[in-house]
Amino acid sequence: MPQAQVNTFGPVDYVVFAGTLVVSASIGIYQAFTGGRQRTTTEFLMANRQMGAIPAAMSLLASFMSAITLLGTPKEMYVYGTQYLWIAFGYLLVIPVAAHIFLPIFFRLKITSAYEYLEMRFNKAVRVAGSLTFSLQMILYMAIVLYAPSLALEQVTGLNRWIAVCSVGVVCVFYTSIGGMKAVMWTDTFQVFMMVAGMLAVVIQGSLELGGFRNAWEINIKGGRINFLDFNPDPRERHTVWTCVFGGFFTWLSVYGVNQAQVQRALTVVDLKRAQIAMWINAPGLIAILIISAMSGILIYAHYFDCDPMTNKDITNQDQLLPLFVMDKLAFVPGLPGLFTACLFSGALSTLSSGLNSLATVWTRDLFQEFCCKEMPDSRATFTSKIMSVVFGCIVIGLTFVASQLGGVLQAALALFGMIGGPLLGVFTLGVLFPWANWKGAIAGLVTSLLFTFWIGIGAQIYKPAVWKAPGAITGLVTSLLLTFWIGIGAQIYKPAVWKAPVSILGCNAVNETVSNVTTAVMINVTPMPTAAPYDPPLNGLYNLSYLWYSGFGVLVVVVVGMVVSAITGFTDTTMLDYRLICPIFDVMFCCFPKSFRQALRCGVDHDTTKFHYCCVCKDVDKEDISAEAITAAELGETKDEGFDNKAMKTKELEANQTNGIMKNENDLDLKKETQI
C-alpha cells in the first residue's frame, strides 16, 4: 500500500478546511448586501476605486502566487535543486518597472480595462486582439490553477480530483459573481494569511522532525540539491542565474505590468501613490512565499532522500510530493493536514476569483459594450459582468482536464505566461516606449510573436520547411504568435533532455530485500538489441530553449517586427501623440540632467514632466515649469477628468490672451511715453 494512504483527514482537519471555504463564501455574501450592493459596474468591477494599499497589495500577491507556486516550487527543489531561487532577483526588477513605467500611464487614463490603452494608443483592432489574447491566457492558466490543489486533495483525503475540481470551482464562482471586486480583494487578503500560515506550519513541523533545518540542508548538499552557481549563458539550459533573473523578469513583468487581473487591482486604489506602495509591498511578499515554499522542498528531499516516492509508486505525479509529505510525516499533528489543504485551496481560490473578475471586465468593457450594446445601461452591464463570471467559471472547470496532461504545474504555468503573456507585454512595450510605432506594427508584432511561440511549442506537428509569410499589416503579430508557441509546445513534444538530480529507493521498506534479485533476473534474461538513434528535429536547439525565455523572446519579436512594419507603412507623427500615452523613459533615467538634454530625447512628444512626476530625484530641475503649471492650472480651473484636447485648447487660448495682454501693455506704455514728450 502506498505510504500516503496510511493517514487520512481527521475531524479537526475537515473543520479547518471547511472553515476556509465558509469564510470565503461569507465575504462574498457580505459584500453583495452591503454598500451599493454591487449594482454598478464601477462598484462590481473596480470597488468604486476606493481600496487601500494593504488589501490591494494582498490581492496582487494572492492573484498569481497560487497553489501552483505552493506545489511546484517544492517539486522544483526536490527534482532539480535550488538554482530556481535566483528568480527572486527577477521579482526585484519587475516591481519598479511595473509600478513606475506602466502603472502611472494606466492610472492617469482612468481606464477600467488595460486594453483600453491599446485603442487610445493604436486603434480598436489592437484593443480587441489584446483582449482576446488575454482571455486565452487566463482561461488556460486558471484551468491549471484549479487542477493543482485537486491533486493534493485527492492525495490527502482520497476524494476524487474531479469532484474536488467541481466543488472548489463552484464556491469560487459563487462569491465572485455576487460579491464583485470587493469580495475578491478581501477574500484574497484572508487567503494570503492562510497560505502563509499553512506553509509555515509545514516548514516548522518538518524541521522539528529532522532536528532542525540545518540537518535538512546538509542532507540536500550531499544529495546534490544545493546548486546556486550556474552562470552558463546558454539560454537552452533550463535554469541558470541569467535565465532565472532576466528570463524570470520578462515572465513576471507580463503579469505585474500589463495583465488585466493585476492592473485592475492596482486601479481600484484611491490614488497612484498608494497603488505604487501596494506594488512595492509585493516584492518582499513574493520572495517570502518563494523561500517558504523552497524550504518545504528541501525538507521533503531530506525525508525521502533514500526512498523516492515517485520511483516507489507512492505518488503518480511529482506535484503530489508536498501533500504526500504532509500526510506521511506530519499528519499526527491535529489540524495540520486540514490547514495545509486550506492553504492550497486559498491559493487556488484567490487566483480563480481574480481571473474570473478580470475576464468579466474585459468582455463587458472591450467586447460587449464596444460591439454589441454600445448604449448598454450600467445596471445591465453589471448584470452582464456577473453572468460572464459564471460562464467563464464553467469553461475553466470544463478545461481542467487539459491541465491534467501538462506535466509539472509550475513549468506549465510559467511557460503559458511566456507563450501568451510575452507577446502581450511586447505590444504594450511597443506602445509605451516607442512613440513612432503605429497600429499596423502593433498588430503585426503581436500576431507574429504569438504564432512564433505557439510554433515552438507545437514543434514538429505543425512545423513546415517552407517559410510562413503573412500579408502586410498582420505580419508581426503572426510571427510573434508562431515563435512563442512553437518554442513552448515543441519542447513538450520532443521533451529535450533536462538534467535532474539523482534519486534513490534504497531506504524504502519492503524494497531492499528484493531489489538486487530483480536486478539480477533482468540482467540475465535481457539480451541487448541494437536501437535506432532517436530522431533529432532540425530545430532541436530552439526547442531546448528554457521556458523562462519564452516571454523575453516574445517581447523581442513584437518590438522588432512592430518597428519594421511601422517603418515600412509610415511612422506615427509623434508631435500629434497624447503625452499621457507615452512614458518619458529618458526623464526617468536621466532626471537630474538639464531639461534641454531631456527634451531632445523625448522623440518629439510634448511631455510635461510636472504632470507625470517622473522626475522624483531632482524636483528642482523644472522649478519654472512647476510654477507655470500651477498658474495655468489655477487660471484654467482644470479638473482631473478633463480631456487632453480640452486642456490643450484652453492652454493655447490662455497663451494667446497673455500674448495679447503683453502687446496691449506695451502699446499703452508707448502711448504714455509719447504723451509725456
XYZ file of C-alpha atoms in Angstrom:
677
model
C 0.000 0.000 0.000
C 1.326 3.477 -0.767
C 2.510 5.282 2.298
C 0.291 8.282 1.555
C -2.835 6.213 2.303
C -1.840 5.339 5.849
C -3.109 8.664 7.234
C -6.316 10.447 6.283
C -8.242 13.555 7.257
C -9.497 13.731 10.833
C -12.470 15.724 12.168
C -10.297 18.733 13.036
C -8.862 18.758 9.527
C -12.303 18.837 7.946
C -13.349 21.685 10.249
C -10.284 23.781 9.326
C -10.669 23.145 5.597
C -14.438 23.709 5.548
C -13.993 26.849 7.639
C -11.776 28.364 4.952
C -14.400 27.818 2.270
C -17.168 29.138 4.513
C -15.245 32.329 5.345
C -14.510 32.948 1.657
C -18.160 32.474 0.683
C -19.309 34.624 3.615
C -17.170 37.548 2.488
C -18.837 37.359 -0.916
C -22.313 37.295 0.645
C -21.450 40.243 2.916
C -20.193 42.374 0.033
C -23.271 41.502 -2.025
C -25.605 43.018 0.577
C -23.595 45.995 1.832
C -22.579 49.325 0.348
C -24.067 49.779 -3.094
C -24.892 46.051 -3.278
C -22.822 45.640 -6.451
C -25.382 47.401 -8.637
C -22.958 49.433 -10.752
C -20.028 48.398 -12.896
C -17.763 50.801 -11.003
C -18.536 49.017 -7.738
C -18.701 45.463 -9.098
C -15.569 45.670 -11.279
C -13.488 48.428 -9.631
C -14.626 48.513 -5.959
C -15.549 52.185 -6.530
C -11.808 52.907 -6.843
C -11.672 53.366 -3.067
C -9.489 50.467 -1.884
C -6.466 50.979 0.362
C -2.872 49.952 -0.252
C -2.864 46.934 2.104
C -5.832 44.962 0.697
C -4.673 45.847 -2.816
C -1.176 44.559 -2.030
C -2.533 41.330 -0.575
C -4.794 40.811 -3.596
C -1.937 41.475 -6.018
C 0.190 38.959 -4.114
C -2.503 36.292 -3.974
C -3.615 36.562 -7.594
C -0.626 34.750 -9.102
C 1.017 33.179 -6.025
C -1.391 30.278 -6.276
C -1.358 26.597 -5.468
C 0.913 26.285 -8.496
C 3.675 28.072 -6.593
C 2.990 26.192 -3.372
C 3.109 22.775 -5.082
C 5.506 23.481 -7.945
C 8.341 25.170 -6.040
C 8.857 22.273 -3.569
C 8.867 19.870 -6.510
C 11.422 22.097 -8.247
C 13.735 21.925 -5.213
C 13.323 18.151 -4.885
C 13.868 17.276 -8.541
C 16.236 19.960 -9.853
C 17.719 21.785 -6.869
C 17.881 25.354 -5.640
C 19.038 27.160 -8.810
C 15.456 28.328 -9.404
C 15.643 30.610 -6.345
C 17.542 33.182 -8.418
C 14.144 34.191 -9.795
C 13.743 36.253 -6.601
C 16.082 38.833 -8.150
C 13.809 38.868 -11.179
C 10.943 39.857 -8.845
C 13.012 42.791 -7.583
C 13.461 44.042 -11.154
C 9.794 43.609 -12.045
C 8.237 45.776 -9.326
C 9.922 49.135 -10.128
C 9.250 48.748 -13.852
C 5.600 47.800 -13.320
C 4.998 50.454 -10.653
C 6.791 53.381 -12.284
C 6.611 52.749 -16.035
C 3.275 51.058 -16.782
C 1.067 51.830 -13.780
C 1.278 55.673 -13.965
C 0.012 55.608 -17.533
C -2.945 53.330 -16.745
C -3.785 55.372 -13.658
C -3.864 58.741 -15.383
C -6.117 57.479 -18.144
C -8.738 56.372 -15.561
C -9.393 53.206 -17.532
C -11.099 50.010 -16.374
C -9.575 47.561 -18.842
C -5.852 47.694 -19.580
C -6.684 47.088 -23.226
C -8.498 50.412 -23.470
C -4.989 51.839 -23.589
C -4.286 49.921 -26.791
C -7.227 51.596 -28.516
C -6.120 55.047 -27.313
C -2.563 54.424 -28.453
C -3.255 52.474 -31.664
C -6.834 51.589 -32.638
C -9.779 49.343 -31.789
C -8.401 46.337 -33.693
C -5.329 46.225 -31.439
C -7.553 46.523 -28.375
C -9.689 43.568 -29.437
C -6.611 41.490 -30.305
C -5.146 42.181 -26.871
C -8.403 41.361 -25.092
C -8.839 38.033 -26.866
C -5.210 37.075 -26.289
C -5.532 37.822 -22.573
C -8.735 35.783 -22.417
C -6.996 32.753 -23.893
C -4.117 33.085 -21.430
C -6.286 33.399 -18.324
C -8.691 30.594 -19.217
C -5.836 28.125 -19.728
C -3.938 29.367 -16.676
C -6.965 29.092 -14.386
C -7.541 25.531 -15.543
C -4.018 24.671 -14.341
C -4.614 26.553 -11.078
C -7.833 24.656 -10.372
C -6.318 21.280 -11.175
C -3.221 21.681 -8.961
C -4.884 21.660 -5.490
C -7.288 18.942 -6.590
C -4.249 16.687 -6.902
C -3.416 17.495 -3.298
C -6.922 16.906 -2.015
C -7.009 13.515 -3.708
C -3.667 12.666 -2.094
C -4.587 13.634 1.456
C -8.278 12.685 1.581
C -8.798 10.123 -1.152
C -11.513 12.362 -2.649
C -11.678 12.070 -6.441
C -9.843 15.003 -8.026
C -12.694 15.793 -10.385
C -15.168 16.094 -7.530
C -12.709 18.488 -5.894
C -12.400 20.495 -9.123
C -16.148 20.965 -9.381
C -16.627 21.747 -5.680
C -13.931 24.401 -5.431
C -14.879 25.873 -8.805
C -18.499 26.306 -7.743
C -17.555 28.021 -4.458
C -15.276 30.444 -6.284
C -17.827 31.278 -8.993
C -20.438 31.863 -6.287
C -18.650 34.507 -4.239
C -17.025 36.165 -7.267
C -20.298 36.605 -9.144
C -22.263 38.044 -6.214
C -19.597 39.985 -4.277
C -17.649 41.639 -7.091
C -14.181 43.146 -6.770
C -14.503 43.979 -3.071
C -15.282 40.343 -2.264
C -12.376 39.193 -4.415
C -9.868 41.536 -2.782
C -10.923 40.905 0.820
C -11.021 37.141 0.334
C -7.565 37.424 -1.254
C -6.343 39.168 1.901
C -7.732 36.381 4.080
C -6.367 33.703 1.773
C -2.827 35.152 1.747
C -2.669 34.694 5.502
C -3.997 31.153 5.144
C -1.341 30.363 2.532
C 1.497 31.677 4.677
C 0.162 30.024 7.831
C -0.206 26.637 6.148
C 3.269 26.637 4.594
C 4.942 27.919 7.757
C 3.278 25.164 9.766
C 4.646 22.558 7.346
C 8.168 24.028 7.418
C 8.308 24.380 11.197
C 6.972 20.914 11.968
C 9.061 19.343 9.208
C 12.219 20.954 10.604
C 11.418 19.729 14.104
C 11.051 16.167 12.815
C 14.624 16.319 11.454
C 16.124 18.007 14.481
C 16.386 21.392 12.768
C 16.500 22.826 9.260
C 20.312 22.720 9.292
C 20.229 18.925 9.154
C 17.915 19.051 6.146
C 20.299 21.470 4.413
C 23.259 19.131 4.938
C 21.335 16.171 3.507
C 20.474 18.261 0.439
C 24.130 19.217 -0.021
C 25.096 15.541 -0.050
C 22.253 14.800 -2.472
C 23.376 17.479 -4.944
C 20.317 19.685 -4.476
C 22.103 22.846 -3.331
C 23.276 24.462 -6.564
C 23.378 28.250 -6.954
C 26.406 28.986 -9.139
C 25.433 28.004 -12.668
C 26.381 31.096 -14.709
C 26.169 29.370 -18.090
C 24.906 32.000 -20.587
C 23.345 29.338 -22.856
C 19.553 30.077 -22.930
C 18.897 26.408 -23.693
C 19.870 25.385 -20.180
C 16.741 25.109 -18.090
C 17.783 27.192 -15.084
C 20.873 29.371 -14.799
C 21.479 32.639 -12.977
C 20.823 34.625 -16.160
C 17.778 32.624 -17.164
C 16.123 32.901 -13.764
C 16.907 36.599 -13.245
C 16.329 38.042 -16.707
C 14.060 35.385 -18.192
C 12.072 35.455 -14.963
C 11.950 39.261 -15.178
C 10.183 39.218 -18.546
C 7.903 36.371 -17.474
C 6.688 38.143 -14.336
C 6.632 41.610 -15.914
C 3.995 40.255 -18.293
C 1.956 39.557 -15.147
C 2.574 42.620 -12.968
C 2.985 45.110 -15.785
C 0.131 44.516 -18.230
C -2.015 41.564 -17.127
C -5.601 42.749 -16.618
C -6.005 40.813 -13.364
C -3.120 42.750 -11.774
C -3.708 46.111 -13.444
C -7.368 46.076 -12.423
C -6.461 45.522 -8.771
C -3.962 48.364 -8.799
C -6.529 50.694 -10.375
C -9.005 50.101 -7.537
C -6.720 52.015 -5.166
C -7.579 55.604 -4.221
C -4.533 57.255 -5.813
C -1.357 56.471 -7.731
C 0.996 56.814 -4.778
C -0.870 54.204 -2.736
C -1.131 51.942 -5.752
C 2.657 52.078 -6.151
C 3.085 51.346 -2.448
C 0.845 48.297 -2.910
C 3.101 47.152 -5.743
C 6.250 47.574 -3.641
C 4.748 45.630 -0.734
C 4.534 42.716 -3.160
C 8.317 42.404 -3.517
C 9.027 41.060 -0.003
C 5.784 39.092 -0.106
C 6.728 37.298 -3.326
C 10.196 36.489 -2.025
C 8.867 35.290 1.336
C 6.406 32.846 -0.253
C 9.099 31.643 -2.656
C 11.549 30.973 0.194
C 8.984 29.222 2.403
C 7.911 27.007 -0.495
C 11.553 26.225 -1.327
C 12.280 25.321 2.295
C 9.450 22.812 2.220
C 11.008 21.227 -0.883
C 14.371 20.957 0.863
C 12.664 19.274 3.820
C 10.863 16.847 1.522
C 14.138 15.681 -0.007
C 15.715 15.359 3.430
C 12.918 12.998 4.466
C 12.849 10.970 1.222
C 16.476 11.130 0.091
C 16.773 7.336 0.196
C 13.204 6.437 -0.785
C 11.970 8.400 -3.778
C 8.135 8.416 -3.638
C 7.770 8.582 -7.410
C 10.020 5.590 -8.064
C 8.428 3.731 -5.163
C 4.964 4.442 -6.683
C 3.681 6.241 -3.619
C 2.513 9.037 -5.910
C 1.613 9.307 -9.587
C 2.716 12.913 -10.132
C 5.693 14.800 -8.706
C 3.405 17.716 -7.849
C 1.978 15.440 -5.142
C 5.262 15.426 -3.229
C 4.242 18.095 -0.733
C 0.790 16.600 0.048
C 2.438 13.189 0.482
C 4.988 14.682 2.872
C 2.272 16.312 4.965
C 0.166 13.155 5.271
C 3.039 10.708 5.602
C 5.243 12.594 8.061
C 3.156 15.346 9.686
C -0.417 14.030 9.836
C -0.047 13.154 13.543
C -0.383 16.888 14.320
C -4.151 17.552 14.706
C -5.430 20.030 12.151
C -2.173 20.341 10.181
C -3.384 18.411 7.102
C -6.549 20.491 7.113
C -4.596 23.738 7.421
C -2.285 22.679 4.613
C -5.168 21.770 2.301
C -6.909 25.036 3.172
C -3.656 26.804 2.322
C -3.526 25.230 -1.141
C -7.146 25.933 -1.932
C -6.791 29.501 -0.686
C -4.115 29.942 -3.329
C -6.387 28.478 -5.980
C -9.470 30.457 -4.950
C -7.616 33.776 -4.954
C -6.300 33.246 -8.469
C -9.585 31.933 -9.840
C -11.629 34.792 -8.408
C -9.171 37.380 -9.742
C -9.166 35.755 -13.154
C -12.940 35.471 -13.398
C -13.440 39.086 -12.381
C -10.852 40.333 -14.877
C -12.326 38.234 -17.700
C -15.779 39.611 -16.938
C -14.330 43.131 -17.087
C -12.575 42.602 -20.395
C -15.533 41.006 -22.148
C -18.031 43.528 -20.822
C -15.942 46.642 -21.490
C -13.849 45.683 -24.507
C -16.251 43.498 -26.443
C -19.932 43.743 -25.498
C -20.078 47.479 -24.826
C -17.938 48.233 -27.870
C -19.620 45.999 -30.449
C -22.937 44.588 -29.266
C -24.518 47.113 -26.929
C -22.832 50.491 -27.116
C -25.712 52.142 -25.260
C -25.927 49.422 -22.607
C -27.284 50.821 -19.296
C -24.977 50.499 -16.328
C -27.321 48.147 -14.484
C -27.423 45.834 -17.478
C -23.639 45.981 -17.856
C -23.283 44.967 -14.196
C -25.641 42.030 -14.703
C -23.703 41.033 -17.839
C -20.449 41.077 -15.859
C -21.935 38.736 -13.252
C -23.199 36.355 -15.938
C -19.774 36.370 -17.623
C -18.149 35.405 -14.308
C -20.393 32.338 -14.163
C -19.862 31.445 -17.833
C -16.069 31.630 -17.628
C -16.121 29.664 -14.373
C -17.921 26.826 -16.141
C -15.479 26.984 -19.076
C -12.479 26.780 -16.744
C -13.935 23.781 -14.906
C -14.506 22.084 -18.254
C -10.963 22.751 -19.451
C -9.288 21.436 -16.315
C -8.864 18.014 -17.906
C -6.391 19.645 -20.334
C -4.277 20.782 -17.400
C -4.023 17.200 -16.198
C -1.990 16.386 -19.334
C 0.592 19.179 -18.962
C 3.044 17.597 -16.519
C 4.617 19.819 -13.856
C 2.207 22.611 -12.953
C 4.871 25.260 -12.222
C 6.651 24.936 -15.551
C 3.343 24.674 -17.419
C 2.065 27.896 -15.836
C 5.254 29.893 -16.378
C 5.565 28.617 -19.939
C 1.999 29.796 -20.547
C 2.898 33.239 -19.179
C 5.754 33.360 -21.654
C 3.949 31.962 -24.671
C 0.957 34.312 -24.429
C 1.910 36.929 -21.866
C 5.223 37.696 -23.590
C 3.660 38.882 -26.865
C 1.083 40.904 -24.902
C 3.860 42.555 -22.901
C 5.608 43.260 -26.188
C 2.697 45.176 -27.693
C 2.297 47.308 -24.549
C 6.050 47.955 -24.528
C 5.836 48.990 -28.165
C 3.110 51.472 -27.341
C 4.580 52.887 -24.142
C 8.259 53.189 -25.083
C 8.284 53.514 -28.887
C 6.248 56.581 -29.921
C 6.982 56.036 -33.640
C 5.161 52.663 -33.718
C 1.800 52.616 -35.483
C -1.201 50.323 -35.232
C -0.083 48.197 -38.172
C 3.218 47.491 -36.471
C 1.423 46.645 -33.213
C -0.927 44.143 -34.858
C 1.949 42.717 -36.885
C 4.179 42.343 -33.849
C 1.503 40.762 -31.642
C 0.340 38.191 -34.165
C 3.879 37.304 -35.231
C 5.090 36.833 -31.682
C 2.106 34.687 -30.685
C 2.472 32.467 -33.708
C 6.186 32.112 -33.107
C 5.776 30.966 -29.509
C 2.989 28.554 -30.414
C 5.105 27.266 -33.264
C 7.995 26.446 -30.950
C 5.518 24.756 -28.628
C 3.757 22.589 -31.135
C 7.011 21.815 -32.913
C 7.100 19.004 -35.420
C 3.308 18.561 -35.521
C 2.829 21.813 -37.395
C 6.405 22.586 -38.472
C 6.701 23.117 -42.204
C 10.003 23.721 -44.040
C 8.504 26.498 -46.128
C 8.753 29.892 -44.501
C 5.366 31.217 -43.499
C 4.514 34.703 -44.706
C 1.643 36.952 -43.768
C 0.385 39.896 -45.766
C 1.244 43.491 -44.894
C -0.241 44.693 -41.640
C -0.551 41.388 -39.745
C 2.947 40.086 -40.413
C 4.363 40.993 -36.996
C 1.511 39.595 -34.936
C 1.515 36.262 -36.799
C 5.290 35.885 -36.479
C 5.254 36.570 -32.746
C 2.479 34.047 -32.074
C 4.244 31.384 -34.108
C 7.564 31.907 -32.363
C 6.416 31.680 -28.748
C 4.027 28.756 -29.199
C 6.445 26.941 -31.477
C 9.114 27.001 -28.766
C 6.789 26.095 -25.894
C 4.817 23.248 -27.451
C 7.789 21.880 -29.384
C 9.560 21.445 -26.073
C 6.597 19.397 -24.838
C 6.606 17.179 -27.928
C 10.317 16.473 -28.155
C 10.941 16.506 -24.393
C 14.549 17.743 -24.560
C 16.928 16.129 -22.111
C 16.972 18.054 -18.832
C 19.376 17.364 -16.002
C 17.743 16.009 -12.858
C 19.347 15.361 -9.504
C 19.686 11.630 -8.682
C 17.131 9.831 -6.524
C 17.213 6.574 -4.560
C 14.818 3.925 -3.211
C 17.385 2.036 -1.156
C 15.762 3.197 2.078
C 12.221 2.128 1.179
C 10.640 -0.634 3.268
C 9.985 -3.938 1.513
C 12.172 -2.878 -1.398
C 15.721 -3.517 -0.251
C 15.077 -7.243 0.159
C 14.147 -7.791 -3.477
C 15.820 -5.070 -5.495
C 19.077 -6.967 -6.001
C 17.284 -10.188 -7.061
C 15.078 -8.346 -9.513
C 18.081 -6.568 -10.963
C 19.941 -9.882 -11.402
C 16.967 -11.530 -13.090
C 16.586 -8.681 -15.510
C 20.280 -8.725 -16.367
C 20.194 -12.459 -17.091
C 17.080 -12.540 -19.256
C 17.532 -9.422 -21.328
C 19.646 -9.555 -24.482
C 20.904 -6.180 -25.672
C 19.394 -5.244 -29.032
C 20.605 -2.557 -31.406
C 18.454 0.546 -31.234
C 17.979 3.298 -33.759
C 19.215 6.733 -32.849
C 16.376 8.952 -31.649
C 15.021 11.409 -34.192
C 16.645 14.792 -33.812
C 14.449 17.524 -35.335
C 16.226 20.140 -37.425
C 15.458 22.883 -34.897
C 16.091 20.843 -31.760
C 18.346 23.560 -30.339
C 15.474 26.021 -30.474
C 13.093 23.561 -28.834
C 15.593 23.289 -25.982
C 15.154 26.979 -25.162
C 14.374 27.401 -21.466
C 10.691 28.052 -20.819
C 11.615 31.167 -18.823
C 12.893 32.819 -22.023
C 9.616 32.455 -23.933
C 8.369 35.816 -22.696
C 11.618 37.640 -23.461
C 11.719 36.252 -26.988
C 8.051 37.147 -27.445
C 8.710 40.769 -26.457
C 11.740 40.949 -28.750
C 9.777 39.680 -31.742
C 6.942 42.172 -31.157
C 9.286 45.150 -30.885
C 11.472 44.226 -33.871
C 8.623 43.260 -36.195
C 6.456 46.110 -34.979
C 9.113 48.750 -35.654
C 9.998 47.291 -39.057
C 6.355 47.241 -40.164
C 5.849 50.740 -38.765
C 8.844 51.963 -40.760
C 7.509 50.386 -43.946
C 3.968 51.700 -43.517
C 4.957 55.095 -42.118
C 5.927 56.071 -38.572
C 3.441 57.801 -36.288
C 3.743 61.585 -36.103
C 4.995 61.893 -32.528
C 4.069 65.579 -32.292
C 0.384 64.598 -32.540
C 0.508 61.979 -29.759
C -1.250 62.490 -26.455
C 1.655 62.724 -23.998
C -0.271 60.628 -21.455
C 0.096 57.537 -23.642
C 3.913 57.530 -23.742
C 6.321 57.018 -20.876
C 9.150 59.584 -20.952
C 11.653 56.857 -20.187
C 14.675 59.124 -20.517
C 13.155 61.530 -17.986
C 13.150 58.604 -15.596
C 16.702 57.519 -16.411
C 18.257 60.998 -16.642
C 16.000 63.025 -14.370
C 18.914 65.080 -12.998
C 20.132 66.157 -16.440
C 19.246 69.587 -17.877
C 15.795 69.978 -19.358
C 17.159 70.781 -22.807
C 19.016 67.442 -22.843
C 15.913 65.511 -21.825
C 13.706 67.305 -24.306
C 15.981 66.174 -27.129
C 15.320 62.560 -26.078
C 11.523 62.808 -25.968
C 11.217 61.891 -29.648
C 9.032 64.877 -30.411
C 6.351 64.013 -27.828
C 5.264 67.120 -25.916
C 5.810 65.736 -22.400
C 5.138 67.799 -19.340
C 7.221 66.119 -16.629
C 5.470 68.053 -13.885
C 2.240 66.301 -14.800
C 3.931 62.906 -14.928
C 6.021 63.385 -11.774
C 8.667 61.055 -13.161
C 11.487 63.388 -12.093
C 11.446 62.255 -8.489
C 15.092 62.823 -7.571
C 15.791 66.333 -8.777
C 12.459 68.096 -8.349
C 14.099 71.497 -8.538
C 15.221 70.954 -12.136
C 11.971 72.352 -13.533
C 11.000 74.924 -10.908
C 9.889 77.429 -13.509
C 7.736 74.802 -15.214
C 6.153 73.833 -11.898
C 5.253 77.439 -11.165
C 3.907 77.942 -14.657
C 1.878 74.757 -14.391
C 0.415 75.842 -11.067
C -0.555 79.220 -12.501
C -2.003 77.656 -15.635
C -3.998 75.105 -13.642
C -5.393 77.798 -11.378
C -6.390 80.060 -14.252
C -7.885 77.268 -16.324
C -9.686 75.663 -13.363
C -8.603 72.219 -14.557
C -10.201 69.102 -13.129
C -8.805 65.596 -13.077
C -11.294 64.356 -15.646
C -10.701 66.997 -18.309
C -9.663 65.615 -21.644
C -6.278 66.225 -23.214
C -7.742 68.096 -26.190
C -9.741 70.483 -23.997
C -6.673 71.224 -21.899
C -4.555 71.879 -24.940
C -7.186 74.185 -26.440
C -7.581 76.151 -23.232
C -3.832 76.401 -22.830
C -3.477 77.837 -26.322
C -6.277 80.317 -25.627
C -4.602 81.367 -22.397
C -1.264 81.819 -24.125
C -2.930 83.913 -26.833
C -4.653 86.048 -24.219
C -1.394 86.502 -22.336
C 0.367 87.497 -25.560
C -2.376 89.971 -26.444
C -2.225 91.352 -22.930
C 1.527 91.848 -23.167
C 1.186 93.565 -26.546
C -1.582 95.806 -25.194
C 0.537 96.792 -22.177
C 3.444 97.604 -24.474
C 1.227 99.769 -26.698
C -0.172 101.592 -23.659
C 3.368 102.217 -22.425
C 4.467 103.636 -25.799
C 1.393 105.889 -25.932
C 2.123 107.137 -22.418
C 5.725 107.979 -23.343
C 4.592 109.880 -26.437
C 2.102 111.869 -24.313
C 4.811 112.753 -21.806
C 7.095 114.001 -24.583
